[in-house]
């Protein structure tokens, strides 16, 4: 196992590559603020290979070792260097790795910062957020725009740098200020005798700036209406200290100072954004660091100076940007940007609680080190070309971050289901003696994640049923259970093949609830079938097959998730079906039936992160019908997705709570047929 340590050391990086024991590495990097560790880890996966002998199972399941690239970024404060060394000793040295290979190159700080920012914006869908202190949900996550450029980055360190980013390697520092985080820290220390930055912010969070600042109403007795100035607007920061003969509290002075610097930075940011006609403005740097009081004051300032036209955007992983950029720069020969990456929820710490007092356990953890893990995806992911508007597409039907009732139910639901998942995981590997121990570790890990999300639903972006499912899959994979449903799928697929020629569409329909269904556009669909045939249908499948001999693209998961069919399994199934069914055999032979990976290993479906090969096939075949089937893909996600072609969204609601919320009963049927407005009347 090879490890590459990359230090985000600002202008104090060393310009050399070294191979040393861990204690030597960290002694040589004593000025580093944080470290990025790239680990290429071995994970256990399942290989499905067909068997040709009659009477044998459709395919056998065997365990093989596979190399999966994963980036581990570890962030910690210098004060906790000993804790970090203990972590490395416990987790890295006492493994197969006897030597840590660290590449420490002197890199341009701003270049690394921009590379890191581009990386997280492209690869983490809920990376950016708006902070709204007094809203029900303080964090309002923004869905990633297909094109992240151009944007303005306001990096607030000791001073302020304002950078216009126009492309991957095209950026320019267009302005800045010497009044930044260092100013707040330095003046704050002089005013309050408080030396620690976090303590200074804590003081500010408890202060009342109006005791120190002179307001408009203090001068004019109220608002200055003709100039559009409200009475509560700050007319002069620290203005009362010149006219009032009294002592001011440390808290009030810290709050006044924070407002003064934040307002100055906010106005500068607004002026540059307007000058360069930019609406996306991201804030980063140690001055931010996820502190609610800082984010609130900057947000207020931006809203005031732009009258709401520009939003202040913050980043979940703002503290990692320099380290990520340093790694990317050091790994340029491997071209990491040619891949898509995904955040691994099992290994990442998540966003800190907005209020340390409400969650002291989280504050204690973040006081040592935070972690971000990114998995390299073997498939490059892009938007589905048939999205009506990729910029406004939101995959998830319900945001549990904002819906407290739904959040409580689904967290309870996933916790209740945990025992069953553990049993299934053990059963999938019952020939392996350590499976029970690994399954128990999975249980503890996932339960801890659920407890964290109950207190901090914003930890990994917008909380959704999809993210809860994905977190569970990530935790299962961490403990080498990549496919707990493997044996169940094998058994059910064998059974389905036996009855393939005996059990048709009409028999299947008889198993459904009587019509009218909960959502029932079946008659409209039947009428549509009387018209001209579709050129090509894209069918997102889960654990069922529906093949009718027309030109069809079957898109299935690249990796296992629940009991959904994977592409490798579908290849085997289709070959067996083709041997029994001349229609399928002919369609395969004539390339009217194509089996393509969708790039996902989730029970749900994000149409903005699909395999690039699938997107190419969709475009080249002139696809004019999309069929999305199953609760995860058509209800939890994509229920409101707008496509530029006809679409069918089909599902049986197998959850009574969800069925009740949608106005139906358990096993209610959803048959949703949608035609884009421009296509109405064409058939």
XYZ file of C-alpha atoms in Angstrom:
683
model
C 0.000 0.000 0.000
C 1.577 3.287 -1.110
C 0.973 6.532 0.695
C 1.728 9.977 -0.620
C 1.772 12.729 1.984
C 1.132 16.230 0.684
C 1.441 19.189 2.990
C -0.465 22.435 2.594
C 2.245 24.681 3.954
C 1.546 27.954 2.200
C 4.745 29.819 1.353
C 6.782 27.686 3.752
C 6.723 24.452 1.704
C 9.969 22.624 1.070
C 11.151 21.980 -2.468
C 12.199 18.341 -2.363
C 10.893 14.776 -2.390
C 11.709 12.575 0.578
C 11.219 9.005 1.779
C 11.405 8.904 5.544
C 9.868 7.225 8.585
C 6.752 9.112 9.769
C 8.418 10.868 12.694
C 11.071 12.307 10.367
C 8.485 13.478 7.851
C 6.443 15.382 10.377
C 9.502 16.826 12.062
C 10.560 18.259 8.689
C 7.059 19.656 8.121
C 6.681 21.366 11.459
C 5.293 24.520 9.779
C 2.590 22.651 7.865
C -0.982 23.661 8.664
C -2.555 20.439 7.392
C -1.714 17.308 5.478
C -3.263 15.447 2.557
C -2.582 11.731 2.476
C -3.244 9.781 -0.707
C -3.903 6.130 0.008
C -4.306 3.500 -2.675
C -6.213 0.899 -0.694
C -7.120 -2.708 -1.396
C -10.841 -3.378 -1.100
C -12.711 -6.635 -1.454
C -15.183 -6.870 -4.315
C -17.280 -9.562 -5.946
C -16.654 -11.004 -9.377
C -19.626 -12.434 -11.245
C -18.641 -14.991 -13.857
C -21.128 -17.085 -15.803
C -21.310 -20.843 -15.462
C -22.220 -22.883 -18.487
C -23.238 -26.148 -16.837
C -27.001 -26.768 -16.881
C -28.583 -26.924 -13.461
C -25.833 -24.893 -11.813
C -26.496 -21.378 -10.460
C -26.593 -18.664 -13.091
C -23.232 -17.315 -11.951
C -20.852 -17.869 -9.085
C -19.812 -15.260 -6.571
C -16.136 -15.133 -5.750
C -14.030 -12.741 -3.730
C -11.106 -11.015 -5.402
C -8.792 -8.180 -4.499
C -9.196 -4.976 -6.453
C -7.220 -1.741 -6.305
C -9.338 1.319 -5.661
C -7.805 4.787 -5.506
C -8.868 6.866 -2.525
C -7.692 10.249 -1.344
C -7.469 10.783 2.411
C -7.184 14.410 3.478
C -6.467 15.024 7.142
C -6.714 18.505 8.629
C -5.473 19.394 12.099
C -4.162 22.316 14.115
C -0.470 22.520 15.014
C -1.402 22.296 18.688
C -2.516 18.702 18.058
C 0.574 17.465 16.206
C 1.146 14.742 18.829
C -2.391 13.449 18.368
C -1.865 13.339 14.619
C 1.376 11.399 15.013
C -0.441 8.916 17.248
C -3.098 8.571 14.550
C -0.470 7.839 11.898
C 1.280 5.360 14.159
C -1.977 3.496 14.906
C -3.460 3.569 11.410
C -0.529 3.606 9.017
C 2.718 2.374 10.535
C 1.295 -0.831 12.042
C 0.019 -2.030 8.666
C 1.662 -3.333 5.508
C 3.129 0.132 5.109
C 6.532 0.398 6.773
C 7.586 3.623 5.069
C 5.524 6.662 4.196
C 6.505 8.283 0.918
C 5.914 12.019 1.118
C 6.378 14.441 -1.728
C 6.796 17.964 -0.442
C 7.200 20.480 -3.215
C 7.173 24.204 -2.993
C 3.987 25.126 -4.772
C 2.325 28.434 -5.474
C -0.252 28.914 -2.731
C -2.881 30.567 -4.936
C -2.528 27.965 -7.705
C -3.107 25.176 -5.178
C -6.056 27.026 -3.688
C -7.781 27.446 -7.067
C -7.081 23.850 -8.120
C -8.569 22.628 -4.855
C -11.612 24.869 -5.220
C -12.247 23.702 -8.794
C -11.894 20.074 -7.668
C -14.499 20.204 -4.885
C -16.957 22.274 -6.941
C -16.807 19.736 -9.787
C -16.849 16.538 -7.742
C -18.959 17.202 -4.653
C -22.576 18.058 -5.616
C -23.511 19.806 -2.338
C -20.205 21.571 -1.780
C -21.400 25.197 -1.767
C -24.004 26.600 0.596
C -25.703 29.807 1.627
C -25.763 30.484 5.360
C -29.054 31.755 6.812
C -28.723 32.159 10.572
C -32.377 32.662 11.425
C -33.894 30.176 8.962
C -35.216 26.732 9.932
C -32.295 25.258 8.033
C -29.172 27.400 8.465
C -27.377 25.680 5.590
C -28.974 25.961 2.160
C -26.908 23.842 -0.182
C -26.518 24.829 -3.803
C -26.676 22.236 -6.546
C -23.551 22.218 -8.664
C -23.881 24.056 -11.961
C -22.696 21.915 -14.920
C -20.184 24.661 -15.703
C -18.566 25.978 -12.530
C -16.855 28.898 -14.319
C -16.550 31.844 -14.013
C -16.585 32.651 -10.319
C -15.030 34.997 -7.773
C -13.052 33.567 -4.857
C -12.574 35.795 -1.828
C -9.768 34.220 0.172
C -9.611 35.756 3.641
C -6.367 34.860 5.350
C -4.132 37.380 7.086
C -5.228 39.806 4.393
C -7.746 39.421 1.558
C -7.124 38.191 -1.982
C -9.856 38.546 -4.593
C -9.409 36.092 -7.476
C -11.384 35.831 -10.702
C -11.438 32.221 -11.942
C -12.410 31.757 -15.598
C -11.208 28.219 -16.402
C -9.330 25.265 -14.927
C -5.937 26.944 -15.324
C -6.991 30.528 -15.961
C -7.319 32.819 -12.978
C -6.243 36.303 -11.990
C -5.867 38.126 -8.705
C -7.913 41.235 -9.452
C -7.757 42.876 -6.045
C -7.330 42.537 -2.333
C -6.958 44.262 0.996
C -4.588 44.315 3.949
C -7.619 44.334 6.259
C -8.482 40.678 6.764
C -8.342 37.830 9.255
C -4.971 38.931 10.614
C -6.402 42.383 11.282
C -9.316 40.894 13.233
C -6.964 38.676 15.193
C -4.366 41.366 15.869
C -6.713 44.205 16.820
C -8.861 41.742 18.751
C -5.869 40.639 20.788
C -4.999 44.272 21.577
C -8.576 45.126 22.565
C -9.486 41.998 24.545
C -6.092 40.481 25.519
C -7.404 37.250 23.953
C -4.714 35.523 21.916
C -6.583 32.534 20.441
C -8.548 33.137 17.249
C -11.409 30.766 18.129
C -11.802 32.333 21.565
C -12.018 35.752 19.940
C -14.847 34.518 17.725
C -16.576 33.019 20.754
C -16.451 36.414 22.439
C -17.879 38.042 19.322
C -20.769 35.545 19.219
C -21.844 36.700 22.702
C -21.369 40.435 22.126
C -23.736 43.276 21.190
C -22.119 45.591 18.688
C -24.691 48.369 19.179
C -23.116 49.100 22.569
C -19.924 50.140 20.764
C -20.968 51.150 17.238
C -22.668 54.433 16.406
C -25.857 53.776 14.433
C -27.749 55.998 12.000
C -30.469 56.519 14.602
C -27.858 57.668 17.148
C -27.068 60.578 14.803
C -30.451 61.368 13.227
C -32.846 60.027 15.859
C -34.176 57.424 13.446
C -33.885 56.356 9.829
C -32.506 58.649 7.128
C -35.313 57.949 4.680
C -34.226 60.161 1.781
C -30.937 58.217 1.540
C -32.558 54.847 2.171
C -30.689 54.299 5.441
C -32.436 52.414 8.251
C -31.983 53.512 11.828
C -30.171 50.294 12.826
C -27.478 50.682 10.165
C -23.908 51.146 11.432
C -22.855 54.741 10.776
C -19.487 54.504 12.532
C -17.737 51.374 13.780
C -16.534 51.918 17.380
C -18.114 55.381 17.135
C -19.506 55.356 20.680
C -16.090 54.703 22.208
C -15.055 58.276 21.340
C -18.047 59.931 23.004
C -18.910 57.611 25.873
C -16.876 57.611 29.055
C -17.244 53.958 30.097
C -15.608 50.580 29.826
C -16.780 48.334 27.003
C -16.993 44.572 27.383
C -14.628 42.282 25.503
C -17.614 40.613 23.872
C -19.045 43.879 22.529
C -15.685 45.062 21.196
C -15.033 41.726 19.488
C -18.468 41.828 17.852
C -17.974 45.395 16.652
C -14.570 44.511 15.226
C -15.979 41.473 13.432
C -18.743 43.586 11.859
C -16.293 46.267 10.796
C -13.960 43.873 8.983
C -16.747 41.704 7.529
C -18.582 44.753 6.161
C -15.389 46.045 4.579
C -14.676 42.673 2.934
C -18.302 42.315 1.863
C -18.346 45.706 0.162
C -15.070 44.983 -1.633
C -16.414 41.633 -2.846
C -19.605 43.249 -4.134
C -17.741 45.978 -6.013
C -15.470 43.466 -7.757
C -18.385 41.125 -8.529
C -20.310 43.977 -10.179
C -17.232 45.266 -11.995
C -16.604 41.843 -13.558
C -20.293 40.874 -13.893
C -19.997 37.787 -11.680
C -22.831 36.352 -9.594
C -21.063 33.366 -8.016
C -18.917 34.580 -5.127
C -17.238 32.011 -2.859
C -15.608 32.876 0.465
C -12.754 30.900 2.005
C -9.679 31.188 4.177
C -8.946 30.699 7.867
C -11.130 33.702 8.745
C -14.193 31.641 7.693
C -13.519 28.057 8.827
C -17.244 27.319 9.138
C -17.772 29.733 12.033
C -21.454 30.768 12.050
C -20.851 34.274 13.402
C -18.361 35.017 10.601
C -20.563 33.548 7.870
C -23.563 35.474 9.159
C -21.823 38.858 9.189
C -20.404 38.372 5.678
C -23.786 37.172 4.384
C -25.510 40.219 5.875
C -22.930 42.511 4.314
C -23.264 40.962 0.830
C -27.071 41.087 0.988
C -26.995 44.744 2.034
C -24.561 46.002 -0.590
C -26.060 44.045 -3.530
C -29.712 44.259 -2.416
C -29.893 40.462 -2.653
C -28.578 40.224 -6.239
C -25.429 38.339 -5.174
C -25.330 35.544 -2.617
C -22.400 34.863 -0.328
C -21.438 31.226 -0.936
C -19.360 29.156 1.451
C -17.709 25.758 0.980
C -18.097 22.631 3.098
C -14.457 21.673 2.563
C -12.986 25.162 2.510
C -10.211 24.128 4.923
C -8.907 21.458 2.539
C -8.555 23.486 -0.674
C -4.812 24.155 -0.444
C -3.978 20.551 0.451
C -6.166 19.181 -2.348
C -4.573 21.576 -4.830
C -1.069 20.608 -3.677
C -1.897 16.953 -4.204
C -3.384 17.586 -7.658
C -0.327 19.558 -8.678
C 2.001 16.844 -7.410
C 0.005 14.138 -9.212
C -0.320 15.898 -12.573
C 1.487 13.083 -14.381
C -1.388 10.768 -13.352
C -3.893 13.350 -14.629
C -6.340 13.057 -11.695
C -8.772 15.458 -13.390
C -9.506 12.884 -16.098
C -11.516 10.968 -13.495
C -14.653 11.764 -11.565
C -14.424 11.572 -7.790
C -16.998 11.092 -5.073
C -17.006 11.873 -1.371
C -16.906 8.771 0.805
C -19.353 9.430 3.642
C -18.016 6.541 5.735
C -14.597 8.126 6.130
C -15.372 11.854 6.018
C -15.984 13.890 9.158
C -18.729 16.116 7.797
C -19.497 19.767 8.427
C -19.068 21.019 11.991
C -22.094 21.880 14.098
C -23.164 25.511 13.803
C -23.256 25.771 17.570
C -20.402 24.098 19.475
C -22.417 24.371 22.697
C -25.153 22.169 21.205
C -22.754 19.429 20.209
C -19.614 19.420 22.389
C -18.644 15.933 21.153
C -18.337 17.226 17.603
C -16.322 20.241 18.768
C -13.977 17.961 20.707
C -13.403 15.842 17.594
C -12.809 18.796 15.314
C -10.336 20.107 17.848
C -7.996 17.256 16.905
C -8.387 16.585 13.194
C -11.027 16.368 10.493
C -11.001 13.984 7.577
C -12.166 14.052 3.981
C -12.109 10.913 1.858
C -12.614 10.972 -1.905
C -12.966 7.807 -3.988
C -11.853 7.773 -7.583
C -14.695 6.577 -9.798
C -13.617 4.444 -12.717
C -16.274 6.027 -14.918
C -16.207 9.699 -15.891
C -19.580 11.208 -14.935
C -21.569 13.809 -16.899
C -25.133 15.132 -17.233
C -27.832 13.174 -19.037
C -28.138 15.081 -22.347
C -31.947 14.806 -22.141
C -32.321 16.957 -19.027
C -34.549 19.891 -19.936
C -32.420 22.297 -17.878
C -29.303 20.819 -16.286
C -28.719 24.002 -14.265
C -32.012 23.651 -12.350
C -32.117 19.849 -12.069
C -32.459 18.588 -8.497
C -32.378 14.785 -8.239
C -33.928 14.408 -4.788
C -37.670 14.671 -4.236
C -37.545 15.656 -0.542
C -34.831 17.582 1.303
C -34.795 16.062 4.786
C -32.641 18.929 6.010
C -35.713 21.157 5.728
C -38.479 18.606 6.392
C -38.126 17.736 10.081
C -41.031 15.253 10.166
C -39.727 13.283 7.194
C -36.188 13.457 8.591
C -37.211 11.905 11.898
C -39.127 9.136 10.169
C -36.373 8.141 7.736
C -33.611 8.246 10.356
C -35.766 6.000 12.554
C -36.551 3.767 9.555
C -32.885 3.255 8.652
C -31.938 2.582 12.261
C -34.730 0.003 12.616
C -33.570 -1.734 9.438
C -29.975 -2.006 10.654
C -30.301 -5.483 12.217
C -31.652 -6.877 8.963
C -28.806 -5.362 6.949
C -26.242 -6.849 9.351
C -27.812 -10.328 9.056
C -27.869 -10.053 5.268
C -24.225 -8.964 5.189
C -23.139 -11.957 7.289
C -25.231 -14.352 5.185
C -23.576 -13.090 2.007
C -20.165 -14.182 3.358
C -21.042 -16.987 5.794
C -17.978 -18.964 4.694
C -15.707 -16.248 6.083
C -15.179 -16.545 9.861
C -14.407 -12.840 10.417
C -17.617 -11.700 8.685
C -19.522 -11.457 11.990
C -16.889 -9.177 13.503
C -16.810 -6.950 10.405
C -20.603 -6.783 10.325
C -20.677 -5.620 13.933
C -18.162 -2.877 13.123
C -20.388 -1.830 10.228
C -23.367 -1.655 12.598
C -21.503 0.599 15.022
C -20.177 2.835 12.250
C -23.508 3.346 10.498
C -25.420 3.853 13.741
C -22.906 6.550 14.701
C -23.433 8.209 11.308
C -27.208 8.205 11.851
C -26.795 9.735 15.299
C -24.532 12.426 13.843
C -27.076 13.194 11.133
C -29.856 13.419 13.700
C -27.968 16.277 15.383
C -26.329 17.656 12.245
C -28.504 16.876 9.219
C -26.340 19.235 7.127
C -23.087 17.298 7.790
C -22.745 15.940 4.238
C -24.816 18.469 2.331
C -28.573 18.201 1.875
C -29.834 15.165 3.790
C -31.989 12.935 1.585
C -33.111 9.322 1.406
C -30.493 8.939 -1.329
C -27.671 10.183 0.911
C -28.811 7.886 3.752
C -28.748 4.915 1.359
C -25.375 5.957 -0.061
C -23.902 6.390 3.426
C -25.015 2.868 4.273
C -23.434 1.507 1.079
C -20.184 3.352 1.865
C -20.099 1.912 5.389
C -20.785 -1.607 4.088
C -17.941 -1.244 1.605
C -15.596 0.032 4.303
C -15.980 -3.287 6.098
C -15.757 -5.366 2.907
C -19.438 -6.037 2.300
C -19.774 -4.661 -1.243
C -22.817 -6.784 -2.164
C -24.878 -8.130 0.780
C -27.753 -9.018 -1.573
C -25.552 -11.090 -3.911
C -26.940 -14.504 -2.984
C -30.526 -13.227 -2.877
C -30.166 -11.741 -6.361
C -28.607 -14.957 -7.618
C -31.545 -17.005 -6.317
C -34.196 -14.602 -7.631
C -32.544 -14.293 -11.050
C -32.423 -18.084 -11.364
C -36.123 -18.256 -10.520
C -36.993 -15.455 -12.950
C -35.224 -17.228 -15.806
C -37.171 -20.446 -15.169
C -40.480 -18.590 -15.494
C -39.394 -16.140 -18.190
C -41.460 -17.666 -21.016
C -44.438 -18.477 -18.759
C -44.914 -15.189 -16.953
C -45.649 -12.139 -19.140
C -46.728 -8.525 -18.826
C -50.437 -9.253 -18.336
C -49.731 -11.693 -15.508
C -47.456 -9.133 -13.874
C -50.132 -6.442 -14.160
C -52.609 -8.684 -12.335
C -50.357 -8.605 -9.280
C -50.784 -4.819 -8.982
C -53.475 -2.893 -7.123
C -56.634 -2.287 -9.074
C -56.945 0.902 -11.081
C -57.200 3.816 -10.823
C -53.661 3.907 -9.427
C -52.215 6.582 -7.167
C -50.700 8.274 -10.224
C -52.363 6.863 -13.310
C -51.406 7.956 -16.811
C -51.695 4.421 -18.197
C -54.480 5.278 -20.667
C -52.486 8.195 -22.101
C -49.511 5.890 -22.539
C -51.601 3.275 -24.355
C -52.886 6.006 -26.676
C -49.311 7.107 -27.321
C -48.368 3.557 -28.329
C -50.913 3.767 -31.144
C -48.761 6.494 -32.695
C -45.356 6.198 -34.394
C -42.714 4.186 -32.502
C -39.996 5.861 -30.509
C -36.575 5.861 -32.090
C -34.786 4.719 -28.938
C -35.817 4.110 -25.339
C -33.433 4.526 -22.413
C -34.473 2.242 -19.568
C -32.977 2.724 -16.101
C -33.437 -0.689 -14.512
C -33.083 -1.892 -10.965
C -33.890 -5.517 -10.132
C -36.472 -6.166 -12.942
C -36.341 -6.711 -16.740
C -38.820 -5.476 -19.338
C -37.639 -6.041 -22.897
C -39.988 -5.709 -25.843
C -37.783 -6.078 -28.925
C -37.516 -2.403 -29.884
C -34.330 -0.353 -29.931
C -33.546 -0.126 -26.236
C -30.649 1.013 -24.088
C -30.673 -0.787 -20.738
C -28.748 1.303 -18.180
C -27.877 -0.566 -15.006
C -25.645 0.092 -12.014
C -21.881 -0.111 -12.415
C -21.565 -1.455 -8.870
C -23.884 -3.267 -6.440
C -26.523 -1.488 -4.336
C -29.290 -3.312 -2.455
C -30.844 -5.941 -4.760
C -30.495 -3.866 -7.947
C -29.071 -5.626 -10.974
C -25.539 -4.605 -11.912
C -24.223 -4.329 -15.448
C -22.105 -7.474 -15.104
C -25.144 -9.444 -13.878
C -27.331 -7.984 -16.612
C -24.862 -9.100 -19.281
C -25.150 -12.699 -18.056
C -28.938 -12.542 -17.668
C -29.426 -11.111 -21.132
C -27.265 -13.805 -22.721
C -29.394 -16.481 -21.053
C -32.629 -14.784 -22.077
C -31.408 -14.396 -25.656
C -30.898 -18.165 -25.802
C -34.614 -18.606 -24.997
C -36.150 -15.598 -26.746
C -35.598 -15.018 -30.491
C -36.722 -11.371 -30.193
C -34.007 -10.602 -27.656
C -31.486 -12.674 -29.595
C -32.186 -10.703 -32.781
C -32.105 -7.349 -30.961
C -28.680 -8.133 -29.507
C -27.336 -9.393 -32.824
C -28.617 -6.315 -34.699
C -27.439 -3.915 -31.953
C -30.990 -2.751 -31.270
C -30.511 -3.716 -27.635
C -27.518 -2.178 -25.813
C -26.434 -2.779 -22.221
C -24.597 0.184 -20.727
C -23.349 1.055 -17.243
C -24.924 4.123 -15.641
C -21.826 4.938 -13.552
C -23.675 4.587 -10.229
C -23.484 2.273 -7.233
C -26.569 3.691 -5.557
C -30.197 2.516 -5.282
C -31.169 6.043 -6.356
C -30.334 7.954 -9.524
C -28.635 11.303 -10.067
C -29.066 12.240 -13.724
C -26.320 14.859 -13.407
C -23.682 12.203 -12.637
C -23.990 9.494 -15.279
C -21.356 7.498 -17.128
C -19.982 9.552 -20.024
C -20.267 6.497 -22.305
C -23.991 6.263 -21.540
C -24.474 9.956 -22.344
C -22.717 9.411 -25.689
C -24.924 6.404 -26.525
C -28.070 8.380 -25.649
C -26.995 11.227 -27.917
C -25.866 9.061 -30.847
C -28.997 6.900 -30.872
C -31.368 9.846 -30.792
C -33.100 8.665 -27.632
C -36.639 10.067 -27.366
C -38.060 8.075 -24.454
C -36.673 7.667 -20.932
C -38.126 5.064 -18.557
C -37.175 5.370 -14.899
C -38.370 2.500 -12.750
C -38.357 1.717 -9.039
C -38.894 3.623 -5.787
C -35.299 4.759 -5.437
C -34.970 6.078 -8.983
C -38.494 7.311 -9.714
C -39.871 8.364 -6.291
C -37.015 9.243 -3.909
C -35.230 10.795 -6.875
C -36.371 12.210 -10.239
C -40.081 12.382 -9.427
C -40.038 16.045 -10.477
C -37.201 15.796 -13.010
C -38.026 17.603 -16.271
C -36.735 15.951 -19.443
C -36.633 17.203 -23.016
C -38.242 13.995 -24.309
C -41.126 11.754 -23.272
C -40.667 9.903 -20.006
C -42.241 7.207 -17.873
C -41.717 7.087 -14.117
C -42.923 3.787 -12.700
C -42.949 2.463 -9.150
C -44.842 0.479 -6.544
C -44.768 2.281 -3.173
C -43.485 -0.356 -0.748
C -43.320 1.906 2.299
C -46.577 2.635 4.139
C -45.412 5.970 5.603
C -44.368 7.259 2.189
C -47.547 5.942 0.551
C -49.646 7.737 3.176
C -47.750 10.979 2.648
C -48.361 10.728 -1.109
C -52.069 10.119 -0.481
C -52.113 6.377 -1.156
C -51.720 3.029 0.561
C -48.980 0.453 0.800
C -48.256 -1.012 -2.678
C -49.889 1.941 -4.436
C -48.845 2.197 -8.076
C -47.261 5.243 -9.694
C -47.486 5.332 -13.495
C -46.389 8.808 -14.498
C -46.210 9.597 -18.224
C -44.833 13.019 -19.109
C -44.477 14.797 -22.423
C -42.448 18.023 -22.649
C -44.620 20.972 -23.702
C -42.879 21.447 -27.067
C -43.561 17.798 -27.952
C -47.305 17.985 -27.182
C -49.417 17.224 -30.221
C -46.523 15.961 -32.366
C -47.591 12.303 -32.246
